């Protein structure tokens, strides 16, 4: 077996061990030794991949962000016909909520990473990296909706985009604390979208009225 | 000096040591030993107050929540005349944002606590404890605003209250990651309030139009 394949297989094993630990009790309290034990390899071997806990957390975060990106893309591609901007936004928001076990772990790893990033400039740079892109993506959808007459033009702003991102993040926190479940969070976000997309008192760009 | 005073003074010292650690590098990575060293007391003495890290974190969280509650009350009491429901809501929201060093530490300790609470049922019960009360407080203000004709009645809901709480929490996260500053977050929340309180296309209950 070529060496590259070994390497990739090992990374995959470690990645799955990380995931199991994150599901069970979080990565914040987990040491490199714990991860090595969970992956069934020596600490020295693991340190070949991650020299520090921050490196490990960064790897886990990138892995999870990639999965989250895939999940959102899949949701958008699963929309029938040519989706309206509102449908695209809803697909993104629901992809960001902890609606199942995998997205739940994703939110938890993100939170563990955040509590470290707040004190560490290098980690922070990575953590905040994706936000402006996400804000631009959301703002683009809002502008597209305004052009189609489905959103009052004054609401097609970067601020509205950022409010949406903040909202889904904040609601996700309370889902993980069992204040309410993911479905309820999605219903609340739908309520916000409905009000955002109200044009002269009437709904616009909603799934029922939508399509290509 | 009576024993009770000693006890209270010692708790105060520990509380300040916790605060310094939380400001500098967070409580998540801090051991009881670290806190004892910072407070200038022995580990045994500290363990007289906290038997575990969870107990310590719980103490810090309650302390910080008390301070946050005080800050919000002060902001409401500082409003001139008889404040409108919208002004009360804005005072609450701005009191929850990390606009200064103390509220910044508060949000960080809350986040550290959250990452543990997500895996621990006992901690979770405490963490989610205050949310329904906060939601009720917000919903009451929305209802009061609707009664005064400052808010369309269909927006005076528990869901709108929860969206506001989620929004301020999510935006706070990004302030701590330096995506934008606290003032910008407050401006975005003001934009949301302005849209929420729009009655037939006109602003209502805003500071300018407000007062008793």
Coordinates of C-alpha atoms in Angstrom, one line a residue:
Chain A
X1 CA 0.0 0.0 0.0
X2 CA 1.5 3.4 -0.9
X3 CA 2.6 5.5 1.9
X4 CA 0.2 8.4 1.1
X5 CA -2.8 6.1 1.5
X6 CA -1.6 4.9 4.9
X7 CA -1.2 8.5 6.0
X8 CA -4.7 9.4 4.8
X9 CA -6.2 6.3 6.5
X10 CA -4.5 7.2 9.8
X11 CA -5.8 10.8 9.6
X12 CA -9.3 9.4 9.0
X13 CA -8.9 7.1 12.1
X14 CA -7.8 10.0 14.2
X15 CA -10.6 12.2 12.9
X16 CA -13.1 9.5 13.9
X17 CA -11.6 9.1 17.3
X18 CA -11.8 12.9 17.8
X19 CA -15.4 12.8 16.7
X20 CA -16.3 10.0 19.2
X21 CA -14.7 12.0 22.0
X22 CA -16.4 15.2 21.0
X23 CA -19.8 13.4 21.0
X24 CA -19.3 11.8 24.4
X25 CA -17.7 14.6 26.5
X26 CA -16.3 17.4 24.3
X27 CA -12.7 18.1 23.2
X28 CA -12.1 20.8 25.7
X29 CA -11.3 18.4 28.5
X30 CA -9.6 15.8 26.2
X31 CA -5.8 15.6 26.2
X32 CA -3.7 14.4 23.2
X33 CA -3.2 11.2 25.3
X34 CA -7.0 10.6 25.5
X35 CA -7.3 11.0 21.7
X36 CA -4.3 8.6 21.1
X37 CA -6.0 6.0 23.4
X38 CA -9.4 6.5 21.6
X39 CA -7.7 6.1 18.2
X40 CA -5.7 3.0 19.4
X41 CA -2.3 4.5 18.6
X42 CA 0.6 5.7 20.7
X43 CA 1.0 9.3 21.9
X44 CA 4.2 9.6 19.8
X45 CA 2.3 8.5 16.7
X46 CA -0.5 11.0 17.3
X47 CA 2.1 13.8 17.9
X48 CA 3.3 13.1 14.4
X49 CA 0.0 14.5 13.3
X50 CA -0.7 17.1 16.0
X51 CA 2.1 18.8 18.0
X52 CA -0.4 20.5 20.4
X53 CA -3.9 20.4 21.5
X54 CA -4.6 23.7 19.6
X55 CA -3.4 22.0 16.4
X56 CA -5.8 19.1 17.1
X57 CA -8.7 21.4 17.8
X58 CA -7.9 23.4 14.6
X59 CA -8.0 20.1 12.6
X60 CA -11.3 19.1 14.2
X61 CA -12.8 22.6 13.5
X62 CA -11.7 22.6 9.9
X63 CA -13.1 19.0 9.4
X64 CA -16.4 20.0 11.0
X65 CA -16.6 23.2 9.0
X66 CA -16.0 21.2 5.8
X67 CA -18.8 18.8 6.8
X68 CA -21.1 21.8 7.6
X69 CA -20.3 23.3 4.2
X70 CA -21.1 20.0 2.5
X71 CA -24.4 19.7 4.5
X72 CA -25.4 23.2 3.4
X73 CA -24.5 22.6 -0.2
X74 CA -26.5 19.3 -0.2
X75 CA -29.5 21.1 1.2
X76 CA -29.4 23.8 -1.5
X77 CA -28.9 21.2 -4.2
X78 CA -31.9 19.2 -2.9
X79 CA -34.2 22.2 -3.4
X80 CA -36.6 21.5 -6.3
X81 CA -36.5 23.7 -9.4
X82 CA -34.5 26.9 -9.3
X83 CA -34.6 27.9 -5.6
X84 CA -35.6 31.4 -4.6
X85 CA -33.0 33.4 -2.5
X86 CA -35.3 32.9 0.5
X87 CA -35.2 29.1 0.0
X88 CA -31.4 29.2 -0.3
X89 CA -31.1 31.3 2.9
X90 CA -33.4 28.8 4.7
X91 CA -31.3 25.9 3.5
X92 CA -28.2 27.6 4.9
X93 CA -29.8 28.4 8.2
X94 CA -31.2 24.9 8.8
X95 CA -27.9 23.4 7.8
X96 CA -26.3 25.5 10.6
X97 CA -28.7 24.4 13.3
X98 CA -28.0 21.3 15.5
X99 CA -30.8 19.3 14.0
X100 CA -29.0 15.9 14.2
X101 CA -26.1 14.3 16.1
X102 CA -23.4 15.3 13.6
X103 CA -24.4 19.0 13.4
X104 CA -24.8 18.9 17.2
X105 CA -21.2 17.8 17.6
X106 CA -20.1 20.4 15.1
X107 CA -21.7 23.2 17.2
X108 CA -20.0 21.8 20.3
X109 CA -16.5 21.6 18.8
X110 CA -17.0 25.1 17.5
X111 CA -17.9 26.3 21.0
X112 CA -14.9 24.6 22.5
X113 CA -12.7 26.2 19.9
X114 CA -14.3 29.6 20.5
X115 CA -13.5 29.6 24.2
X116 CA -9.8 29.1 23.3
X117 CA -9.8 31.5 20.4
X118 CA -11.1 34.4 22.6
X119 CA -7.7 34.3 24.4
X120 CA -5.4 33.4 21.5
X121 CA -4.9 35.7 18.5
X122 CA -3.7 33.0 16.1
X123 CA -6.7 30.7 16.8
X124 CA -8.9 33.7 16.6
X125 CA -7.8 34.6 13.1
X126 CA -8.9 31.1 11.9
X127 CA -12.1 31.2 13.8
X128 CA -13.3 34.4 12.4
X129 CA -12.0 33.7 9.0
X130 CA -15.2 32.2 7.5
X131 CA -17.6 34.8 8.9
X132 CA -17.1 37.6 6.3
X133 CA -17.6 35.1 3.5
X134 CA -20.8 33.7 5.1
X135 CA -22.0 37.3 5.6
X136 CA -21.4 38.1 1.9
X137 CA -23.2 34.9 0.8
X138 CA -26.2 35.8 2.9
X139 CA -26.1 39.5 1.8
X140 CA -25.9 38.4 -1.9
X141 CA -29.1 36.4 -1.4
X142 CA -30.8 39.3 0.2
X143 CA -29.8 41.6 -2.7
X144 CA -31.0 39.0 -5.2
X145 CA -34.3 38.8 -3.4
X146 CA -34.6 42.6 -3.4
X147 CA -34.0 42.6 -7.2
X148 CA -36.8 40.1 -7.6
X149 CA -39.1 42.3 -5.6
X150 CA -39.3 39.7 -2.8
X151 CA -37.6 41.8 -0.2
X152 CA -37.9 45.5 0.6
X153 CA -34.6 46.9 -0.8
X154 CA -33.7 48.6 2.5
X155 CA -33.4 45.2 4.1
X156 CA -30.8 43.9 1.7
X157 CA -27.9 44.8 3.9
X158 CA -24.8 43.3 5.4
X159 CA -26.3 44.0 8.8
X160 CA -29.4 41.9 8.1
X161 CA -27.0 39.2 6.9
X162 CA -25.0 39.4 10.1
X163 CA -28.2 39.4 12.3
X164 CA -29.2 36.1 10.6
X165 CA -25.8 34.5 11.3
X166 CA -25.9 35.8 14.9
X167 CA -29.4 34.5 15.4
X168 CA -28.8 31.0 14.2
X169 CA -25.7 30.8 16.4
X170 CA -27.4 32.1 19.5
X171 CA -30.4 29.8 19.0
X172 CA -28.1 26.8 18.5
X173 CA -26.6 27.4 21.9
X174 CA -30.0 27.0 23.5
X175 CA -30.8 23.9 21.6
X176 CA -27.7 22.3 23.1
X177 CA -28.7 23.4 26.5
X178 CA -32.1 21.7 25.9
X179 CA -34.0 25.0 26.3
X180 CA -35.9 24.0 23.2
X181 CA -35.2 21.5 20.3
X182 CA -33.8 22.1 16.9
X183 CA -37.2 22.0 15.2
X184 CA -38.4 24.8 17.5
X185 CA -35.3 26.9 16.7
X186 CA -36.0 26.4 12.9
X187 CA -39.7 27.5 13.4
X188 CA -38.4 30.7 15.1
X189 CA -36.0 31.4 12.3
X190 CA -38.8 30.8 9.8
X191 CA -40.8 33.4 11.7
X192 CA -38.0 35.8 11.3
X193 CA -37.6 35.1 7.6
X194 CA -41.3 35.5 7.1
X195 CA -41.2 39.0 8.6
X196 CA -38.0 39.9 6.8
X197 CA -39.5 39.0 3.4
X198 CA -42.8 40.8 4.0
X199 CA -43.4 43.2 1.1
X200 CA -46.3 45.6 1.7
X201 CA -47.8 43.2 4.3
X202 CA -47.7 40.2 2.0
X203 CA -45.3 37.2 2.1
X204 CA -42.7 37.0 -0.7
X205 CA -40.3 34.3 -1.9
X206 CA -41.7 31.7 0.4
X207 CA -41.6 28.0 -0.7
X208 CA -45.3 28.1 -1.6
X209 CA -45.0 31.2 -3.8
X210 CA -41.5 30.4 -4.9
X211 CA -39.9 28.2 -7.5
X212 CA -38.1 29.3 -10.7
Chain B
X1 CA -13.1 39.9 63.6
X2 CA -16.1 37.6 63.6
X3 CA -15.7 34.4 61.6
X4 CA -18.5 35.2 59.2
X5 CA -16.7 38.4 58.0
X6 CA -13.5 36.4 57.4
X7 CA -15.4 33.9 55.4
X8 CA -17.0 36.6 53.2
X9 CA -13.7 38.4 52.7
X10 CA -12.1 35.1 51.6
X11 CA -14.9 34.4 49.1
X12 CA -14.5 37.9 47.8
X13 CA -10.7 37.4 47.3
X14 CA -11.3 34.1 45.5
X15 CA -13.9 35.7 43.4
X16 CA -11.4 38.4 42.3
X17 CA -8.7 35.8 41.6
X18 CA -11.2 33.9 39.4
X19 CA -12.0 37.1 37.6
X20 CA -8.3 37.9 36.9
X21 CA -7.7 34.4 35.5
X22 CA -10.9 34.6 33.4
X23 CA -9.8 37.9 32.0
X24 CA -6.3 36.7 31.1
X25 CA -6.8 33.2 29.8
X26 CA -10.2 31.9 30.7
X27 CA -11.4 29.5 33.3
X28 CA -11.6 26.4 31.1
X29 CA -7.9 25.7 31.2
X30 CA -7.5 26.8 34.8
X31 CA -7.2 24.2 37.6
X32 CA -8.2 24.7 41.2
X33 CA -4.4 24.8 41.9
X34 CA -4.1 27.8 39.5
X35 CA -6.9 29.6 41.2
X36 CA -5.4 29.0 44.7
X37 CA -2.1 30.3 43.5
X38 CA -3.7 33.4 42.0
X39 CA -5.7 34.0 45.2
X40 CA -2.5 33.5 47.4
X41 CA -4.0 30.7 49.4
X42 CA -3.3 26.9 49.7
X43 CA -5.1 24.4 47.6
X44 CA -6.6 22.8 50.7
X45 CA -8.0 26.2 51.8
X46 CA -9.6 26.7 48.3
X47 CA -11.1 23.2 48.4
X48 CA -12.9 24.3 51.6
X49 CA -14.9 26.6 49.2
X50 CA -15.0 24.5 46.1
X51 CA -14.7 20.8 46.0
X52 CA -14.4 20.6 42.2
X53 CA -13.8 22.7 39.1
X54 CA -17.5 22.5 38.3
X55 CA -18.4 24.0 41.6
X56 CA -15.9 26.8 41.0
X57 CA -17.3 27.5 37.5
X58 CA -20.8 27.5 38.9
X59 CA -19.8 30.0 41.5
X60 CA -18.2 32.2 38.8
X61 CA -21.2 31.9 36.6
X62 CA -23.6 32.9 39.4
X63 CA -21.4 35.8 40.4
X64 CA -21.2 37.0 36.8
X65 CA -24.9 36.6 36.2
X66 CA -25.6 38.6 39.3
X67 CA -23.3 41.4 38.0
X68 CA -25.0 41.2 34.6
X69 CA -28.4 41.5 36.3
X70 CA -27.2 44.5 38.3
X71 CA -25.8 46.1 35.1
X72 CA -29.2 45.7 33.3
X73 CA -31.1 47.0 36.2
X74 CA -28.8 50.1 36.4
X75 CA -29.3 50.7 32.7
X76 CA -33.1 50.6 33.1
X77 CA -33.0 52.8 36.2
X78 CA -30.8 55.3 34.3
X79 CA -33.4 55.8 31.6
X80 CA -35.1 59.2 31.9
X81 CA -38.8 59.6 32.8
X82 CA -41.0 56.5 32.5
X83 CA -39.2 54.4 29.8
X84 CA -41.1 52.9 26.9
X85 CA -41.0 49.1 26.6
X86 CA -38.7 49.5 23.6
X87 CA -36.3 51.5 25.8
X88 CA -36.4 48.8 28.5
X89 CA -35.6 46.1 25.9
X90 CA -32.7 48.1 24.5
X91 CA -31.3 48.6 27.9
X92 CA -31.4 44.8 28.5
X93 CA -29.8 44.0 25.2
X94 CA -27.0 46.6 25.5
X95 CA -26.4 45.3 29.1
X96 CA -26.0 41.8 27.6
X97 CA -23.4 42.8 25.0
X98 CA -19.7 42.7 25.8
X99 CA -19.3 46.5 25.6
X100 CA -16.6 46.7 28.3
X101 CA -14.1 44.5 30.0
X102 CA -16.4 43.2 32.7
X103 CA -19.2 42.2 30.4
X104 CA -16.6 40.7 28.1
X105 CA -15.3 38.5 30.9
X106 CA -18.9 37.6 31.7
X107 CA -19.6 36.4 28.2
X108 CA -16.4 34.4 28.2
X109 CA -17.1 32.6 31.5
X110 CA -20.6 31.9 30.3
X111 CA -19.1 30.3 27.1
X112 CA -16.7 28.2 29.2
X113 CA -19.5 27.1 31.3
X114 CA -21.7 26.3 28.3
X115 CA -19.1 24.0 26.7
X116 CA -19.2 21.9 30.0
X117 CA -22.9 22.1 30.5
X118 CA -23.6 20.7 27.1
X119 CA -22.2 17.4 28.4
X120 CA -23.4 17.5 32.0
X121 CA -27.1 17.4 33.0
X122 CA -26.6 19.0 36.4
X123 CA -24.7 21.9 35.0
X124 CA -27.1 22.2 32.2
X125 CA -30.1 22.6 34.5
X126 CA -28.4 25.7 36.1
X127 CA -27.2 27.1 32.7
X128 CA -30.7 27.1 31.2
X129 CA -32.4 28.1 34.4
X130 CA -32.5 31.8 33.7
X131 CA -33.6 31.7 30.1
X132 CA -37.3 31.2 30.5
X133 CA -37.4 34.1 33.0
X134 CA -35.5 36.3 30.5
X135 CA -37.8 35.3 27.7
X136 CA -40.9 36.1 29.8
X137 CA -39.4 39.5 30.7
X138 CA -38.8 40.3 27.1
X139 CA -42.2 39.0 26.0
X140 CA -43.9 41.1 28.7
X141 CA -42.2 44.2 27.3
X142 CA -43.4 43.2 23.8
X143 CA -46.9 42.8 25.0
X144 CA -46.8 46.1 26.9
X145 CA -45.6 47.7 23.6
X146 CA -48.5 46.1 21.6
X147 CA -51.0 47.4 24.2
X148 CA -49.6 50.9 23.8
X149 CA -49.9 50.6 20.0
X150 CA -46.1 50.7 19.5
X151 CA -45.8 47.2 18.2
X152 CA -48.0 45.2 15.8
X153 CA -49.8 42.8 18.2
X154 CA -48.8 39.7 16.1
X155 CA -45.1 40.4 17.0
X156 CA -45.7 40.3 20.8
X157 CA -44.8 36.7 21.1
X158 CA -42.5 34.4 23.1
X159 CA -40.7 33.5 19.8
X160 CA -39.8 37.2 19.1
X161 CA -38.5 37.4 22.7
X162 CA -36.4 34.3 22.2
X163 CA -35.1 35.6 18.8
X164 CA -33.9 38.7 20.6
X165 CA -32.0 36.7 23.2
X166 CA -30.5 34.4 20.6
X167 CA -29.5 37.4 18.5
X168 CA -27.7 39.2 21.3
X169 CA -25.9 36.0 22.3
X170 CA -24.8 35.2 18.8
X171 CA -23.6 38.7 18.1
X172 CA -21.7 38.7 21.4
X173 CA -19.7 35.7 20.2
X174 CA -18.5 37.6 17.1
X175 CA -17.6 40.6 19.2
X176 CA -15.2 38.4 21.2
X177 CA -13.7 37.0 18.1
X178 CA -13.1 40.6 16.9
X179 CA -15.3 40.2 13.8
X180 CA -16.8 43.6 14.8
X181 CA -16.9 45.6 18.0
X182 CA -19.6 45.9 20.6
X183 CA -20.8 49.3 19.2
X184 CA -21.4 47.7 15.8
X185 CA -23.3 44.8 17.4
X186 CA -25.5 47.4 19.3
X187 CA -26.1 49.2 16.0
X188 CA -27.3 46.0 14.4
X189 CA -29.6 45.2 17.3
X190 CA -31.0 48.8 17.0
X191 CA -31.7 48.1 13.4
X192 CA -33.6 44.9 14.3
X193 CA -35.6 46.8 17.0
X194 CA -36.4 49.5 14.6
X195 CA -37.9 47.0 12.2
X196 CA -39.7 45.1 15.0
X197 CA -41.4 48.2 16.2
X198 CA -42.4 49.5 12.8
X199 CA -46.2 50.2 12.9
X200 CA -47.7 50.8 9.4
X201 CA -44.3 51.7 8.1
X202 CA -43.5 54.2 10.9
X203 CA -41.2 54.0 13.9
X204 CA -42.9 53.5 17.3
X205 CA -41.7 53.6 20.9
X206 CA -38.2 54.8 19.9
X207 CA -36.3 57.0 22.3
X208 CA -37.2 60.2 20.3
X209 CA -40.9 59.5 20.2
X210 CA -40.8 57.7 23.6
X211 CA -41.0 59.0 27.2
X212 CA -43.8 58.6 29.7

